[in-house]
PDB file of C-alpha atoms in Angstrom:
ATOM      1  CA  UNK D 227       0.000   0.000   0.000  1.00 52.00           C
ATOM      2  CA  UNK D 228       1.544   3.291  -1.114  1.00 56.00           C
ATOM      3  CA  UNK D 229       1.895   5.781   1.702  1.00 65.00           C
ATOM      4  CA  UNK D 230       1.719   8.508  -0.939  1.00 80.00           C
ATOM      5  CA  UNK D 231      -2.040   7.893  -0.948  1.00 91.00           C
ATOM      6  CA  UNK D 232      -2.187   9.097   2.646  1.00 95.00           C
ATOM      7  CA  UNK D 233      -0.201  12.304   2.156  1.00 94.00           C
ATOM      8  CA  UNK D 234       3.364  13.581   1.884  1.00 93.00           C
ATOM      9  CA  UNK D 235       4.522  14.964   5.264  1.00 93.00           C
ATOM     10  CA  UNK D 236       6.796  17.471   3.501  1.00 93.00           C
ATOM     11  CA  UNK D 237       3.865  18.929   1.561  1.00 93.00           C
ATOM     12  CA  UNK D 238       1.576  18.869   4.587  1.00 96.00           C
ATOM     13  CA  UNK D 239       3.556  20.460   7.435  1.00 96.00           C
ATOM     14  CA  UNK D 240       0.426  21.067   9.524  1.00 97.00           C
ATOM     15  CA  UNK D 241      -0.098  17.308   9.959  1.00 97.00           C
ATOM     16  CA  UNK D 242       3.482  16.152   9.422  1.00 96.00           C
ATOM     17  CA  UNK D 243       3.873  14.628  12.894  1.00 96.00           C
ATOM     18  CA  UNK D 244       0.566  12.753  12.669  1.00 96.00           C
ATOM     19  CA  UNK D 245       1.441  11.338   9.240  1.00 95.00           C
ATOM     20  CA  UNK D 246       4.925  10.286  10.319  1.00 94.00           C
ATOM     21  CA  UNK D 247       3.382   8.438  13.275  1.00 94.00           C
ATOM     22  CA  UNK D 248       0.702   6.818  11.084  1.00 95.00           C
ATOM     23  CA  UNK D 249       3.006   5.382   8.396  1.00 94.00           C
ATOM     24  CA  UNK D 250       4.882   2.932  10.693  1.00 94.00           C
ATOM     25  CA  UNK D 251       1.533   1.675  12.055  1.00 94.00           C
ATOM     26  CA  UNK D 252       0.301   0.952   8.540  1.00 94.00           C
ATOM     27  CA  UNK D 253       3.572  -0.772   7.593  1.00 93.00           C
ATOM     28  CA  UNK D 254       3.805  -2.845  10.792  1.00 95.00           C
ATOM     29  CA  UNK D 255       0.152  -3.931  10.648  1.00 95.00           C
ATOM     30  CA  UNK D 256       0.451  -4.901   6.986  1.00 94.00           C
ATOM     31  CA  UNK D 257       3.595  -6.928   7.662  1.00 95.00           C
ATOM     32  CA  UNK D 258       1.884  -8.691  10.568  1.00 95.00           C
ATOM     33  CA  UNK D 259      -1.118  -9.547   8.376  1.00 94.00           C
ATOM     34  CA  UNK D 260       1.230 -11.000   5.747  1.00 93.00           C
ATOM     35  CA  UNK D 261       3.111 -13.040   8.360  1.00 94.00           C
ATOM     36  CA  UNK D 262      -0.110 -14.626   9.595  1.00 93.00           C
ATOM     37  CA  UNK D 263      -0.184 -16.753   6.443  1.00 86.00           C
ATOM     38  CA  UNK D 264       2.904 -18.568   7.737  1.00 90.00           C
ATOM     39  CA  UNK D 265       1.657 -19.008  11.326  1.00 89.00           C
ATOM     40  CA  UNK D 266       1.498 -22.790  11.768  1.00 90.00           C
ATOM     41  CA  UNK D 267      -0.170 -22.501  15.179  1.00 92.00           C
ATOM     42  CA  UNK D 268      -3.358 -21.324  13.426  1.00 92.00           C
ATOM     43  CA  UNK D 269      -5.458 -23.033  10.798  1.00 92.00           C
ATOM     44  CA  UNK D 270      -6.601 -21.140   7.687  1.00 91.00           C
ATOM     45  CA  UNK D 271      -9.796 -19.832   9.268  1.00 92.00           C
ATOM     46  CA  UNK D 272      -7.940 -18.604  12.352  1.00 91.00           C
ATOM     47  CA  UNK D 273      -5.314 -16.885  10.200  1.00 93.00           C
ATOM     48  CA  UNK D 274      -7.974 -14.997   8.249  1.00 94.00           C
ATOM     49  CA  UNK D 275      -9.956 -14.139  11.385  1.00 93.00           C
ATOM     50  CA  UNK D 276      -6.808 -12.697  13.000  1.00 94.00           C
ATOM     51  CA  UNK D 277      -6.021 -10.706   9.845  1.00 95.00           C
ATOM     52  CA  UNK D 278      -9.600  -9.449   9.833  1.00 96.00           C
ATOM     53  CA  UNK D 279      -9.128  -8.134  13.380  1.00 96.00           C
ATOM     54  CA  UNK D 280      -5.959  -6.311  12.285  1.00 97.00           C
ATOM     55  CA  UNK D 281      -7.817  -4.786   9.347  1.00 96.00           C
ATOM     56  CA  UNK D 282     -10.653  -3.593  11.597  1.00 97.00           C
ATOM     57  CA  UNK D 283      -8.189  -1.965  14.021  1.00 97.00           C
ATOM     58  CA  UNK D 284      -6.180  -0.250  11.267  1.00 97.00           C
ATOM     59  CA  UNK D 285      -9.345   0.890   9.477  1.00 96.00           C
ATOM     60  CA  UNK D 286     -10.556   2.523  12.668  1.00 97.00           C
ATOM     61  CA  UNK D 287      -7.230   4.357  12.991  1.00 96.00           C
ATOM     62  CA  UNK D 288      -7.298   5.470   9.335  1.00 97.00           C
ATOM     63  CA  UNK D 289     -10.865   6.772   9.618  1.00 97.00           C
ATOM     64  CA  UNK D 290     -10.018   8.639  12.812  1.00 97.00           C
ATOM     65  CA  UNK D 291      -7.119  10.342  11.029  1.00 97.00           C
ATOM     66  CA  UNK D 292      -9.311  11.108   8.000  1.00 97.00           C
ATOM     67  CA  UNK D 293     -11.805  12.889  10.248  1.00 97.00           C
ATOM     68  CA  UNK D 294      -9.065  14.914  11.962  1.00 97.00           C
ATOM     69  CA  UNK D 295      -7.371  15.753   8.650  1.00 98.00           C
ATOM     70  CA  UNK D 296     -10.678  16.722   7.033  1.00 98.00           C
ATOM     71  CA  UNK D 297     -11.307  19.284   9.764  1.00 98.00           C
ATOM     72  CA  UNK D 298      -7.725  20.530   9.507  1.00 98.00           C
ATOM     73  CA  UNK D 299      -8.042  20.932   5.733  1.00 98.00           C
ATOM     74  CA  UNK D 300     -11.100  23.136   6.198  1.00 98.00           C
ATOM     75  CA  UNK D 301      -9.287  25.200   8.838  1.00 98.00           C
ATOM     76  CA  UNK D 302      -6.312  25.711   6.521  1.00 98.00           C
ATOM     77  CA  UNK D 303      -8.537  26.795   3.641  1.00 97.00           C
ATOM     78  CA  UNK D 304     -10.501  29.157   5.885  1.00 97.00           C
ATOM     79  CA  UNK D 305      -7.291  30.656   7.298  1.00 98.00           C
ATOM     80  CA  UNK D 306      -5.812  31.053   3.815  1.00 97.00           C
ATOM     81  CA  UNK D 307      -9.011  32.694   2.571  1.00 96.00           C
ATOM     82  CA  UNK D 308      -8.987  35.092   5.536  1.00 97.00           C
ATOM     83  CA  UNK D 309      -5.405  36.160   4.786  1.00 97.00           C
ATOM     84  CA  UNK D 310      -6.218  36.682   1.100  1.00 97.00           C
ATOM     85  CA  UNK D 311      -9.417  38.602   1.936  1.00 96.00           C
ATOM     86  CA  UNK D 312      -7.512  40.870   4.309  1.00 96.00           C
ATOM     87  CA  UNK D 313      -5.057  41.877   1.597  1.00 96.00           C
ATOM     88  CA  UNK D 314      -7.124  41.628  -1.581  1.00 96.00           C
ATOM     89  CA  UNK D 315     -10.711  42.047  -0.405  1.00 93.00           C
ATOM     90  CA  UNK D 316     -12.783  45.126  -1.333  1.00 87.00           C
ATOM     91  CA  UNK D 317     -11.804  48.396   0.352  1.00 81.00           C
ATOM     92  CA  UNK D 318     -14.085  51.158   1.567  1.00 79.00           C
ATOM     93  CA  UNK D 319     -14.003  54.278  -0.637  1.00 82.00           C
ATOM     94  CA  UNK D 320     -12.482  52.358  -3.555  1.00 81.00           C
ATOM     95  CA  UNK D 321     -15.783  51.378  -5.208  1.00 84.00           C
ATOM     96  CA  UNK D 322     -15.516  53.966  -7.981  1.00 90.00           C
ATOM     97  CA  UNK D 323     -11.893  53.064  -8.740  1.00 92.00           C
ATOM     98  CA  UNK D 324     -12.687  49.347  -8.895  1.00 93.00           C
ATOM     99  CA  UNK D 325     -15.623  50.086 -11.199  1.00 94.00           C
ATOM    100  CA  UNK D 326     -13.242  51.965 -13.519  1.00 96.00           C
ATOM    101  CA  UNK D 327     -10.740  49.083 -13.374  1.00 96.00           C
ATOM    102  CA  UNK D 328     -13.465  46.552 -14.223  1.00 96.00           C
ATOM    103  CA  UNK D 329     -14.401  48.655 -17.264  1.00 97.00           C
ATOM    104  CA  UNK D 330     -10.758  48.793 -18.335  1.00 97.00           C
ATOM    105  CA  UNK D 331     -10.434  45.010 -17.913  1.00 97.00           C
ATOM    106  CA  UNK D 332     -13.581  44.412 -20.023  1.00 96.00           C
ATOM    107  CA  UNK D 333     -12.140  46.511 -22.835  1.00 97.00           C
ATOM    108  CA  UNK D 334      -8.658  45.032 -22.674  1.00 97.00           C
ATOM    109  CA  UNK D 335      -9.464  41.323 -22.574  1.00 95.00           C
ATOM    110  CA  UNK D 336     -11.130  41.490 -25.985  1.00 94.00           C
ATOM    111  CA  UNK D 337      -7.686  40.975 -27.555  1.00 96.00           C
ATOM    112  CA  UNK D 338      -4.747  38.706 -26.615  1.00 95.00           C
ATOM    113  CA  UNK D 339      -2.512  41.784 -26.294  1.00 96.00           C
ATOM    114  CA  UNK D 340      -5.004  43.447 -23.991  1.00 96.00           C
ATOM    115  CA  UNK D 341      -5.356  40.332 -21.893  1.00 96.00           C
ATOM    116  CA  UNK D 342      -1.577  40.320 -21.470  1.00 97.00           C
ATOM    117  CA  UNK D 343      -1.760  43.955 -20.283  1.00 97.00           C
ATOM    118  CA  UNK D 344      -4.338  42.983 -17.662  1.00 97.00           C
ATOM    119  CA  UNK D 345      -2.215  40.037 -16.597  1.00 97.00           C
ATOM    120  CA  UNK D 346       0.885  42.211 -16.286  1.00 97.00           C
ATOM    121  CA  UNK D 347      -0.959  44.925 -14.352  1.00 97.00           C
ATOM    122  CA  UNK D 348      -2.492  42.398 -11.969  1.00 97.00           C
ATOM    123  CA  UNK D 349       0.990  41.243 -10.983  1.00 96.00           C
ATOM    124  CA  UNK D 350       2.221  44.668  -9.907  1.00 97.00           C
ATOM    125  CA  UNK D 351      -0.806  46.861  -9.150  1.00 96.00           C
ATOM    126  CA  UNK D 352      -2.600  45.984  -5.904  1.00 95.00           C
ATOM    127  CA  UNK D 353      -5.837  47.700  -6.966  1.00 95.00           C
ATOM    128  CA  UNK D 354      -5.994  45.706 -10.208  1.00 96.00           C
ATOM    129  CA  UNK D 355      -5.218  42.515  -8.297  1.00 97.00           C
ATOM    130  CA  UNK D 356      -7.835  43.370  -5.669  1.00 96.00           C
ATOM    131  CA  UNK D 357     -10.458  44.113  -8.335  1.00 96.00           C
ATOM    132  CA  UNK D 358      -9.882  40.756 -10.031  1.00 97.00           C
ATOM    133  CA  UNK D 359      -9.902  38.940  -6.687  1.00 96.00           C
ATOM    134  CA  UNK D 360     -13.038  40.545  -5.263  1.00 94.00           C
ATOM    135  CA  UNK D 361     -15.201  40.985  -8.367  1.00 95.00           C
ATOM    136  CA  UNK D 362     -17.478  38.349  -9.940  1.00 95.00           C
ATOM    137  CA  UNK D 363     -16.208  37.095 -13.288  1.00 96.00           C
ATOM    138  CA  UNK D 364     -19.282  38.293 -15.237  1.00 96.00           C
ATOM    139  CA  UNK D 365     -18.641  41.925 -14.257  1.00 96.00           C
ATOM    140  CA  UNK D 366     -15.324  41.737 -16.123  1.00 96.00           C
ATOM    141  CA  UNK D 367     -16.562  39.608 -19.058  1.00 95.00           C
ATOM    142  CA  UNK D 368     -14.140  36.880 -17.981  1.00 95.00           C
ATOM    143  CA  UNK D 369     -14.739  33.173 -18.270  1.00 95.00           C
ATOM    144  CA  UNK D 370     -14.891  31.401 -14.898  1.00 95.00           C
ATOM    145  CA  UNK D 371     -11.718  29.484 -15.749  1.00 95.00           C
ATOM    146  CA  UNK D 372      -9.742  32.639 -16.607  1.00 96.00           C
ATOM    147  CA  UNK D 373     -11.036  34.402 -13.505  1.00 96.00           C
ATOM    148  CA  UNK D 374     -10.136  31.454 -11.277  1.00 94.00           C
ATOM    149  CA  UNK D 375      -6.615  31.285 -12.752  1.00 95.00           C
ATOM    150  CA  UNK D 376      -5.959  35.014 -12.395  1.00 97.00           C
ATOM    151  CA  UNK D 377      -7.501  35.125  -8.930  1.00 95.00           C
ATOM    152  CA  UNK D 378      -5.211  32.346  -7.733  1.00 94.00           C
ATOM    153  CA  UNK D 379      -2.189  34.094  -9.259  1.00 96.00           C
ATOM    154  CA  UNK D 380      -2.833  37.387  -7.458  1.00 97.00           C
ATOM    155  CA  UNK D 381      -3.258  35.528  -4.166  1.00 97.00           C
ATOM    156  CA  UNK D 382       0.090  33.834  -4.774  1.00 97.00           C
ATOM    157  CA  UNK D 383       1.785  37.185  -5.493  1.00 97.00           C
ATOM    158  CA  UNK D 384       0.148  39.514  -2.979  1.00 98.00           C
ATOM    159  CA  UNK D 385      -0.859  37.085  -0.194  1.00 97.00           C
ATOM    160  CA  UNK D 386       1.761  34.302  -0.318  1.00 97.00           C
ATOM    161  CA  UNK D 387       1.018  33.182   3.245  1.00 97.00           C
ATOM    162  CA  UNK D 388      -2.650  32.790   2.369  1.00 97.00           C
ATOM    163  CA  UNK D 389      -1.745  31.011  -0.866  1.00 97.00           C
ATOM    164  CA  UNK D 390       0.420  28.534   1.049  1.00 97.00           C
ATOM    165  CA  UNK D 391      -2.352  27.802   3.549  1.00 97.00           C
ATOM    166  CA  UNK D 392      -4.946  27.402   0.788  1.00 96.00           C
ATOM    167  CA  UNK D 393      -2.675  25.068  -1.169  1.00 95.00           C
ATOM    168  CA  UNK D 394      -2.000  22.900   1.855  1.00 97.00           C
ATOM    169  CA  UNK D 395      -5.701  22.795   2.692  1.00 97.00           C
ATOM    170  CA  UNK D 396      -6.602  21.723  -0.851  1.00 95.00           C
ATOM    171  CA  UNK D 397      -3.807  19.112  -0.901  1.00 95.00           C
ATOM    172  CA  UNK D 398      -4.871  17.700   2.474  1.00 97.00           C
ATOM    173  CA  UNK D 399      -8.552  17.601   1.496  1.00 96.00           C
ATOM    174  CA  UNK D 400      -7.550  15.750  -1.679  1.00 96.00           C
ATOM    175  CA  UNK D 401      -5.610  13.146   0.317  1.00 96.00           C
ATOM    176  CA  UNK D 402      -8.475  12.673   2.787  1.00 97.00           C
ATOM    177  CA  UNK D 403     -10.559  11.442  -0.168  1.00 96.00           C
ATOM    178  CA  UNK D 404      -8.119   8.509  -0.469  1.00 96.00           C
ATOM    179  CA  UNK D 405      -8.486   7.219   3.076  1.00 96.00           C
ATOM    180  CA  UNK D 406     -11.705   5.260   2.564  1.00 95.00           C
ATOM    181  CA  UNK D 407     -10.170   3.660  -0.536  1.00 95.00           C
ATOM    182  CA  UNK D 408      -7.121   2.682   1.540  1.00 95.00           C
ATOM    183  CA  UNK D 409      -9.491   1.136   4.101  1.00 96.00           C
ATOM    184  CA  UNK D 410     -11.001  -0.912   1.267  1.00 95.00           C
ATOM    185  CA  UNK D 411      -7.510  -1.965   0.129  1.00 94.00           C
ATOM    186  CA  UNK D 412      -6.649  -3.060   3.677  1.00 95.00           C
ATOM    187  CA  UNK D 413      -9.693  -5.314   3.966  1.00 95.00           C
ATOM    188  CA  UNK D 414      -9.343  -6.791   0.493  1.00 94.00           C
ATOM    189  CA  UNK D 415      -5.614  -7.525   0.853  1.00 93.00           C
ATOM    190  CA  UNK D 416      -5.440  -8.718   4.474  1.00 94.00           C
ATOM    191  CA  UNK D 417      -7.957 -11.580   4.386  1.00 93.00           C
ATOM    192  CA  UNK D 418     -10.548 -13.484   2.396  1.00 92.00           C
ATOM    193  CA  UNK D 419     -14.041 -12.232   3.192  1.00 91.00           C
ATOM    194  CA  UNK D 420     -15.485 -15.598   2.162  1.00 91.00           C
ATOM    195  CA  UNK D 421     -13.269 -17.471   4.658  1.00 90.00           C
ATOM    196  CA  UNK D 422     -14.012 -14.990   7.466  1.00 89.00           C
ATOM    197  CA  UNK D 423     -17.793 -15.093   6.887  1.00 90.00           C
ATOM    198  CA  UNK D 424     -17.774 -18.893   6.847  1.00 88.00           C
ATOM    199  CA  UNK D 425     -15.727 -18.986  10.056  1.00 83.00           C
ATOM    200  CA  UNK D 426     -17.967 -16.444  11.790  1.00 82.00           C
ATOM    201  CA  UNK D 427     -21.110 -18.311  10.740  1.00 81.00           C
ATOM    202  CA  UNK D 428     -19.847 -21.583  12.214  1.00 77.00           C
ATOM    203  CA  UNK D 429     -18.331 -20.112  15.365  1.00 70.00           C
ATOM    204  CA  UNK D 430     -19.747 -21.141  18.744  1.00 61.00           C
ATOM    205  CA  UNK D 431     -19.295 -18.614  21.542  1.00 65.00           C
TER     206      UNK D 431
END
């Protein structure tokens, strides 16, 4: 099972310690499940039942981490958004200026050369960057994709701390989506469901 599915600690510094503690658990539990196949003190049913118990324990741990990481991802994205809003959000008394800038953007983006002018200005002029960040795409005649790309770029340039937090939050949220699939991999690779169900059905307490 690739640990890359669970997240790269270097890319996710906010949960680095938790990830670095989780990886050895996953490795050790997987090795133990594999070794059960060679345990001559247990018959086949007992081997699979023991592996099933390991899978249940590890799955519980993985789901607990997924819940924690999911909340952390949302916190990171919220914090990143707050930083970006503080720097690039709309300013009092700048409504008229931003309206003028939106008009200029609408005129310019009709040509590739004009679009390049807007792009260049957004990288050096805070008011242009702020207008792009805080205005809806339709007010500037931009496609949603172009607006999203330019918006992200101005956050990266003018609010790098916010950009870093947002990126980590998105990366962590993406990895959290893998955890339930990893749980499925654990159960399917550790034991035979058919053998475990047969053993459980015949077991006398």
